[in-house]
XYZ file of C-alpha atoms in Angstrom:
474
model
C -52.096 37.337 -111.279
C -51.044 33.770 -112.791
C -49.893 31.842 -109.079
C -46.687 29.356 -109.601
C -45.970 26.199 -108.978
C -42.640 24.035 -109.172
C -45.484 20.555 -110.640
C -48.799 21.314 -111.287
C -50.301 17.784 -111.648
C -54.210 16.990 -113.899
C -55.613 14.368 -111.874
C -55.448 13.043 -108.278
C -55.200 9.471 -109.040
C -52.500 6.714 -109.193
C -50.434 8.905 -112.263
C -51.141 11.780 -110.045
C -50.601 11.968 -106.319
C -48.164 9.707 -106.673
C -45.691 12.151 -108.321
C -47.523 15.079 -105.479
C -45.914 13.649 -103.068
C -43.095 12.360 -104.064
C -42.333 15.666 -105.886
C -43.556 17.490 -102.549
C -40.995 15.660 -100.606
C -38.042 16.410 -102.336
C -39.298 20.472 -101.564
C -41.196 21.254 -104.764
C -43.902 23.733 -104.245
C -46.710 20.747 -105.538
C -50.902 21.892 -107.369
C -52.809 18.826 -108.294
C -55.857 19.922 -110.455
C -59.032 17.275 -109.904
C -62.496 17.117 -111.133
C -64.552 15.547 -108.834
C -65.083 15.980 -105.587
C -63.960 14.750 -101.945
C -65.847 11.583 -101.116
C -65.430 9.874 -97.779
C -66.792 7.032 -96.257
C -70.030 9.379 -95.135
C -70.309 9.865 -98.898
C -70.197 6.838 -100.193
C -73.283 4.398 -101.109
C -74.136 0.781 -101.407
C -75.626 1.514 -105.044
C -74.667 0.708 -108.453
C -77.919 3.388 -109.341
C -76.386 5.178 -112.444
C -77.279 8.491 -111.128
C -75.340 8.138 -107.763
C -72.096 5.992 -110.068
C -72.056 9.769 -112.936
C -71.240 11.232 -109.130
C -67.926 8.986 -108.820
C -67.583 7.541 -112.199
C -66.613 9.390 -115.800
C -68.836 6.818 -117.706
C -68.276 7.159 -121.631
C -69.631 5.295 -123.959
C -67.633 3.855 -127.656
C -68.842 6.299 -130.810
C -70.842 3.149 -131.911
C -72.326 2.480 -128.770
C -70.855 -1.176 -128.421
C -69.320 -0.314 -125.456
C -68.859 1.963 -122.682
C -66.064 3.383 -120.356
C -65.730 4.148 -116.917
C -62.699 5.972 -114.638
C -63.033 7.240 -111.234
C -63.873 11.181 -110.922
C -63.674 11.564 -107.077
C -60.149 13.034 -105.599
C -58.440 10.069 -105.533
C -58.957 9.014 -108.624
C -58.915 5.050 -109.901
C -57.984 3.972 -106.302
C -61.544 4.796 -104.751
C -63.789 2.699 -107.064
C -61.800 0.549 -108.295
C -62.503 -3.267 -107.068
C -59.244 -3.627 -105.548
C -57.346 -6.328 -106.616
C -53.392 -4.824 -107.136
C -50.889 -8.123 -108.938
C -47.772 -7.197 -110.002
C -47.411 -7.736 -114.103
C -46.081 -11.360 -115.000
C -42.438 -10.424 -117.140
C -43.008 -11.270 -120.010
C -45.922 -8.966 -120.279
C -42.840 -6.282 -120.993
C -41.688 -8.480 -124.259
C -44.659 -7.905 -126.125
C -44.830 -6.957 -129.559
C -47.412 -6.087 -131.271
C -48.491 -6.940 -134.930
C -46.850 -4.111 -136.840
C -43.563 -5.749 -134.873
C -42.667 -3.353 -132.420
C -41.863 -4.068 -128.294
C -44.355 -1.277 -126.891
C -42.084 -1.138 -123.460
C -39.356 0.600 -123.729
C -36.173 -1.089 -123.145
C -36.332 0.912 -120.124
C -38.660 -0.941 -118.368
C -39.124 -4.409 -116.840
C -40.416 -5.951 -114.064
C -36.812 -5.807 -112.669
C -37.187 -2.378 -113.247
C -40.298 -2.022 -111.820
C -40.049 -4.433 -109.235
C -38.679 -1.605 -106.000
C -41.621 0.227 -107.341
C -44.361 -2.249 -106.670
C -42.328 -2.865 -103.856
C -42.987 1.046 -102.941
C -46.446 0.922 -103.675
C -47.225 -2.345 -101.880
C -45.567 -0.767 -98.676
C -47.920 2.520 -98.897
C -50.912 0.676 -99.916
C -50.986 -2.299 -97.259
C -51.085 -4.942 -100.099
C -51.823 -8.457 -98.994
C -52.423 -11.741 -100.328
C -55.727 -12.650 -99.098
C -56.359 -15.710 -97.023
C -58.759 -18.693 -98.101
C -61.124 -17.143 -95.586
C -61.002 -14.336 -97.229
C -62.283 -15.621 -100.733
C -65.794 -15.790 -101.184
C -68.112 -18.573 -102.340
C -67.789 -17.557 -106.062
C -64.025 -17.448 -105.857
C -63.991 -20.361 -104.239
C -66.379 -22.306 -106.568
C -64.899 -20.501 -109.217
C -61.184 -22.294 -108.722
C -62.839 -25.748 -107.789
C -63.942 -25.568 -111.326
C -60.600 -25.047 -112.474
C -58.978 -27.127 -109.906
C -61.208 -30.090 -111.320
C -60.289 -29.199 -115.044
C -56.637 -30.266 -113.018
C -55.473 -26.666 -113.331
C -54.483 -23.761 -110.647
C -55.953 -20.860 -109.161
C -55.092 -18.756 -106.539
C -55.882 -15.898 -103.870
C -55.066 -12.359 -105.086
C -54.157 -9.245 -103.771
C -55.431 -6.550 -101.606
C -55.232 -3.148 -100.556
C -58.144 -4.083 -97.919
C -58.221 -3.981 -93.888
C -60.416 -6.303 -92.778
C -62.650 -5.971 -95.619
C -65.953 -6.433 -94.961
C -67.296 -8.459 -98.578
C -70.191 -6.552 -98.168
C -69.685 -6.727 -102.160
C -70.369 -2.696 -103.920
C -66.113 -2.183 -103.332
C -66.561 -0.239 -106.642
C -69.095 2.016 -105.922
C -67.014 3.472 -102.775
C -66.776 1.361 -99.775
C -68.313 2.524 -96.705
C -66.670 1.093 -94.107
C -63.422 2.616 -95.723
C -61.143 -0.552 -95.850
C -60.379 -0.079 -98.619
C -56.523 1.531 -98.188
C -57.105 3.502 -101.150
C -55.122 6.275 -101.840
C -56.867 8.869 -99.606
C -55.036 7.006 -96.969
C -51.936 7.205 -97.352
C -50.458 8.895 -100.748
C -52.978 11.577 -100.735
C -52.815 13.021 -96.683
C -48.865 12.241 -96.781
C -48.883 14.620 -99.800
C -50.931 17.087 -98.564
C -48.473 17.240 -94.780
C -45.960 17.687 -97.406
C -47.459 21.040 -98.188
C -48.989 19.703 -102.029
C -52.070 21.401 -103.148
C -55.252 20.040 -103.973
C -57.931 21.723 -105.340
C -61.476 19.916 -106.593
C -63.782 20.670 -109.345
C -60.965 22.081 -111.692
C -61.363 20.721 -115.099
C -57.865 21.022 -116.880
C -58.973 23.098 -120.257
C -55.206 23.636 -122.006
C -51.973 23.659 -121.641
C -49.161 26.516 -123.261
C -45.448 27.213 -123.376
C -44.877 29.541 -121.161
C -41.090 31.297 -120.885
C -41.207 29.478 -117.224
C -42.292 26.075 -118.506
C -45.918 25.793 -118.219
C -49.402 27.505 -118.651
C -52.661 25.766 -117.135
C -55.068 26.619 -117.533
C -59.072 25.173 -116.578
C -62.382 25.958 -114.980
C -63.381 25.499 -111.410
C -66.043 24.428 -109.004
C -68.154 28.704 -110.181
C -67.034 27.682 -113.718
C -64.287 30.739 -114.048
C -61.399 30.525 -115.930
C -57.908 30.699 -114.135
C -54.614 30.023 -115.314
C -51.636 28.427 -113.423
C -47.493 28.182 -114.142
C -45.874 25.173 -113.456
C -42.137 24.933 -114.672
C -43.567 21.002 -114.987
C -46.774 19.750 -115.858
C -47.662 15.886 -115.261
C -50.615 15.225 -117.126
C -52.151 12.068 -115.003
C -55.960 11.904 -115.713
C -56.819 8.634 -117.394
C -56.344 7.198 -120.995
C -59.554 9.344 -122.301
C -59.391 12.660 -121.099
C -55.264 12.604 -120.711
C -55.258 12.470 -124.762
C -57.859 14.743 -124.733
C -56.003 18.195 -122.650
C -53.087 17.255 -125.584
C -55.170 17.861 -128.202
C -57.172 20.166 -127.094
C -53.865 22.883 -126.724
C -52.177 20.943 -130.126
C -52.594 24.554 -131.667
C -50.069 25.506 -128.210
C -48.633 22.092 -129.035
C -47.444 22.077 -132.379
C -45.106 19.788 -132.426
C -47.124 17.341 -130.815
C -47.462 13.993 -131.811
C -49.363 12.065 -134.064
C -49.925 9.108 -132.097
C -51.813 10.898 -129.147
C -55.426 9.234 -128.628
C -54.086 6.554 -130.667
C -53.566 3.448 -130.148
C -55.964 2.633 -126.689
C -56.494 -0.563 -125.334
C -58.930 -2.266 -123.280
C -56.628 -4.223 -121.321
C -57.187 -7.501 -124.052
C -60.341 -7.457 -121.186
C -63.276 -9.307 -122.454
C -65.664 -10.519 -119.766
C -67.940 -14.180 -119.558
C -70.650 -15.803 -117.364
C -70.363 -19.377 -116.114
C -73.491 -21.323 -115.381
C -72.836 -23.918 -112.749
C -74.234 -27.126 -112.819
C -77.621 -28.777 -111.025
C -76.868 -30.851 -106.806
C -73.662 -27.457 -105.833
C -74.037 -25.959 -103.220
C -75.599 -21.347 -103.272
C -72.286 -19.768 -104.003
C -73.992 -16.303 -103.230
C -72.828 -15.192 -106.209
C -73.673 -10.701 -104.238
C -71.308 -11.642 -101.639
C -67.563 -10.827 -101.198
C -65.519 -8.171 -102.950
C -66.309 -8.036 -106.186
C -63.348 -9.959 -107.825
C -63.735 -12.592 -105.315
C -60.454 -12.786 -104.023
C -58.652 -15.285 -106.302
C -56.961 -15.124 -109.742
C -55.918 -18.342 -112.327
C -52.617 -17.991 -113.882
C -53.339 -21.302 -115.109
C -53.936 -20.427 -119.252
C -50.474 -17.981 -119.202
C -47.560 -19.888 -120.778
C -50.585 -21.049 -123.367
C -52.699 -17.642 -124.136
C -51.217 -15.193 -122.513
C -53.715 -14.288 -120.138
C -55.165 -14.354 -116.442
C -58.552 -14.527 -115.399
C -60.189 -13.098 -111.948
C -63.695 -14.122 -110.890
C -65.898 -11.621 -109.931
C -69.028 -10.368 -107.652
C -72.099 -10.076 -109.621
C -74.958 -7.774 -108.053
C -78.009 -8.045 -109.910
C -77.539 -5.270 -111.822
C -75.022 -8.006 -113.954
C -77.961 -8.694 -115.899
C -78.425 -5.516 -117.411
C -75.226 -6.124 -119.592
C -76.790 -8.799 -121.490
C -75.747 -11.967 -120.233
C -77.628 -15.165 -121.588
C -77.145 -18.479 -122.604
C -76.378 -18.833 -126.394
C -78.480 -18.361 -128.619
C -81.121 -16.959 -126.603
C -81.935 -13.607 -126.144
C -80.993 -11.398 -122.715
C -84.403 -10.104 -122.242
C -88.033 -10.898 -122.487
C -90.601 -13.248 -120.333
C -88.068 -16.685 -120.881
C -85.516 -14.333 -119.708
C -86.945 -13.429 -116.262
C -87.351 -16.523 -115.128
C -83.961 -18.465 -116.630
C -81.819 -15.340 -114.555
C -84.482 -16.590 -111.766
C -83.209 -19.544 -111.709
C -79.670 -18.417 -111.675
C -79.329 -15.953 -109.914
C -77.358 -16.279 -106.589
C -76.956 -19.223 -107.123
C -75.449 -20.483 -109.805
C -73.584 -17.554 -112.145
C -69.889 -17.021 -111.714
C -68.858 -13.780 -114.106
C -65.129 -13.624 -114.440
C -62.738 -10.850 -116.297
C -60.340 -11.991 -119.003
C -57.336 -10.006 -119.515
C -54.013 -9.857 -121.414
C -51.429 -8.333 -123.830
C -53.282 -7.061 -127.043
C -52.828 -4.787 -130.129
C -53.611 -1.312 -129.543
C -56.327 0.012 -132.298
C -58.442 2.357 -130.989
C -58.732 6.105 -130.567
C -59.735 8.543 -128.163
C -60.270 12.050 -131.085
C -62.479 15.721 -130.007
C -65.376 16.005 -131.064
C -66.757 19.279 -130.930
C -64.425 19.642 -128.558
C -65.668 17.018 -126.569
C -63.413 13.143 -126.249
C -64.963 10.299 -127.893
C -63.459 7.023 -128.759
C -63.589 4.585 -131.231
C -63.215 0.978 -130.589
C -64.418 -1.479 -133.404
C -64.252 -5.217 -132.790
C -61.181 -5.023 -135.604
C -59.956 -8.471 -136.472
C -57.343 -8.397 -134.450
C -59.347 -7.894 -131.326
C -62.274 -10.879 -132.698
C -59.427 -13.241 -133.409
C -58.039 -12.430 -130.028
C -61.241 -13.223 -128.365
C -61.694 -16.559 -130.117
C -58.534 -17.701 -129.274
C -58.776 -17.318 -125.135
C -62.646 -18.466 -124.707
C -61.306 -21.399 -125.946
C -59.710 -23.247 -123.098
C -63.110 -21.238 -121.316
C -65.560 -23.619 -123.368
C -63.209 -26.726 -122.619
C -63.325 -25.121 -118.851
C -66.948 -24.968 -118.550
C -67.829 -28.475 -120.570
C -64.837 -29.885 -118.253
C -67.422 -29.185 -115.475
C -70.708 -29.847 -117.067
C -70.962 -25.664 -116.969
C -72.855 -23.601 -119.409
C -70.063 -20.879 -121.082
C -72.361 -17.697 -121.185
C -71.931 -14.496 -123.568
C -71.920 -10.723 -122.378
C -73.572 -9.143 -125.561
C -75.965 -10.406 -128.500
C -73.851 -12.052 -130.000
C -70.158 -12.602 -128.347
C -68.367 -11.842 -125.102
C -68.582 -7.796 -123.824
C -64.728 -6.592 -124.479
C -64.236 -3.551 -122.750
C -65.617 -1.028 -119.828
C -62.608 -0.323 -118.394
C -58.824 -1.104 -117.634
C -58.069 1.607 -120.899
C -54.551 2.479 -121.208
C -52.359 3.354 -124.089
C -52.934 6.606 -125.363
C -50.393 8.492 -124.472
C -48.043 5.179 -124.525
C -44.283 5.625 -123.323
C -41.660 4.221 -125.522
C -38.413 3.807 -127.475
C -39.399 4.321 -130.771
C -41.153 8.104 -131.462
C -42.323 6.484 -134.145
C -45.432 4.872 -132.275
C -44.758 6.677 -128.941
C -46.152 9.965 -127.806
C -43.357 10.302 -124.617
C -39.938 8.996 -124.054
C -39.815 6.318 -121.698
C -39.689 8.499 -118.801
C -43.398 9.925 -119.487
C -41.788 12.912 -121.253
C -43.469 14.308 -124.187
C -41.788 14.457 -127.343
C -40.770 17.719 -127.951
C -41.699 19.470 -124.643
C -39.149 19.256 -121.978
C -41.037 19.358 -118.610
C -44.794 18.312 -119.910
C -45.152 14.917 -118.712
C -47.684 12.068 -119.130
C -47.347 9.063 -115.594
C -50.888 7.818 -115.797
C -53.026 4.625 -117.911
C -52.232 6.379 -120.958
C -48.711 6.009 -120.765
C -48.962 2.225 -120.747
C -47.587 1.173 -123.606
C -50.167 -1.995 -123.644
C -52.262 -4.347 -121.430
C -50.586 -5.548 -118.403
C -51.741 -8.549 -118.389
C -53.958 -8.718 -114.939
C -55.590 -5.287 -113.236
C -53.432 -2.516 -114.098
C -53.704 -0.294 -111.108
C -50.382 -1.901 -109.577
C -48.058 -1.486 -112.684
C -50.093 2.281 -112.718
C -49.112 3.138 -109.776
C -45.453 1.282 -109.838
C -44.337 2.838 -113.283
C -46.147 6.531 -111.612
C -43.171 6.279 -108.763
C -40.709 5.360 -111.129
C -41.583 8.458 -113.310
C -41.722 10.558 -110.257
C -38.012 9.325 -109.789
C -37.242 10.620 -112.928
C -38.949 13.772 -112.381
C -37.027 14.830 -108.746
C -33.273 13.763 -109.917
C -33.971 16.041 -113.941
C -36.578 19.037 -112.346
């Protein structure tokens, strides 16, 4: 016998747990399916061992093995394993026009529209700006480099209370100070009657007389069916399109845009080797994001930059001086000379056209994300001011790939994007999948392009907005 709910939600991250709470508060019977299991402070470990990380993250490589992607696979999703940086997207982000001349964000969404939802998220998650006393030595040094070049840098915003600055934010906080969804939305949703089932992988969605049937495999691999008047997909930019594509035989009018427009939030990773004579920055200490962010390049280049703390495992990403190898004895001697005293690793973020693709390969999700000419031009354009920054500080700009800069790791977006034009967006401005009333997408896959900053806050605010629409209209 199939159990019925007013809403079935696939995924428990920002895009899933937030609508779950709001629908339950409106009196709806809600079920959330989560592929991962429950992790608490007693389960987390302070390690970057891949065997451990594979228990709390989905780690996927591109089909050419050039880059890899990671996303949360625990109750609470990405909120449990993200760096914690939660800034709002700049207003100009929502006016971005891609190289096809398409304004990717729908007119119904702007910074002004999202601000009340940003407020709601920040209040729920206790988000505040870090103090300078909370900024790590790495963050302080990066801010000093910016200041030396006549540029600004300020403290970022986080959902932390009494942070220990241990540098293992993305491995799960063993101290419980990160105010992930496990500290707010999820327990409140449970109190409101939401049922969370973990270890459950959604396999397909089928229309039914009363809405939709979702089939999933549970911890014992048994195939189970549940009924939802409304179904909300919130499994992330790789796994949300996977579920829709696997269901295409039952959803024949699904847009051919599902899985397309994949982008990495304009993410580029670079390193800085500091000059001799400066005090050690002890780059392994502090929050994973180092607690600072600069908007100094936003007006001219459309990018923001965050510096990060760097565990010793950072050398596994092929960080090296230009023209030199990221391996071998000479590399080891160089690494010893810069770590942990003189190494800063930082991320660039900015709006880009989504050119990647998520598709099924033998029923398994695959990601095509080549370094296209457009992405290479973006890389060359935005790395230019960083070259000037390092030169102004007598520092060395370090590469993070064999001959360039790592252009993806997380912040995947756009594969089920909302939009005004059905030709370019599989979902309407409120996240409803076109041609299928009551079927919604509300996670990072719904964001139509880069957010200009870490996307978590915008994903959360947009999920609040979509939840409001569902409560009002369903």
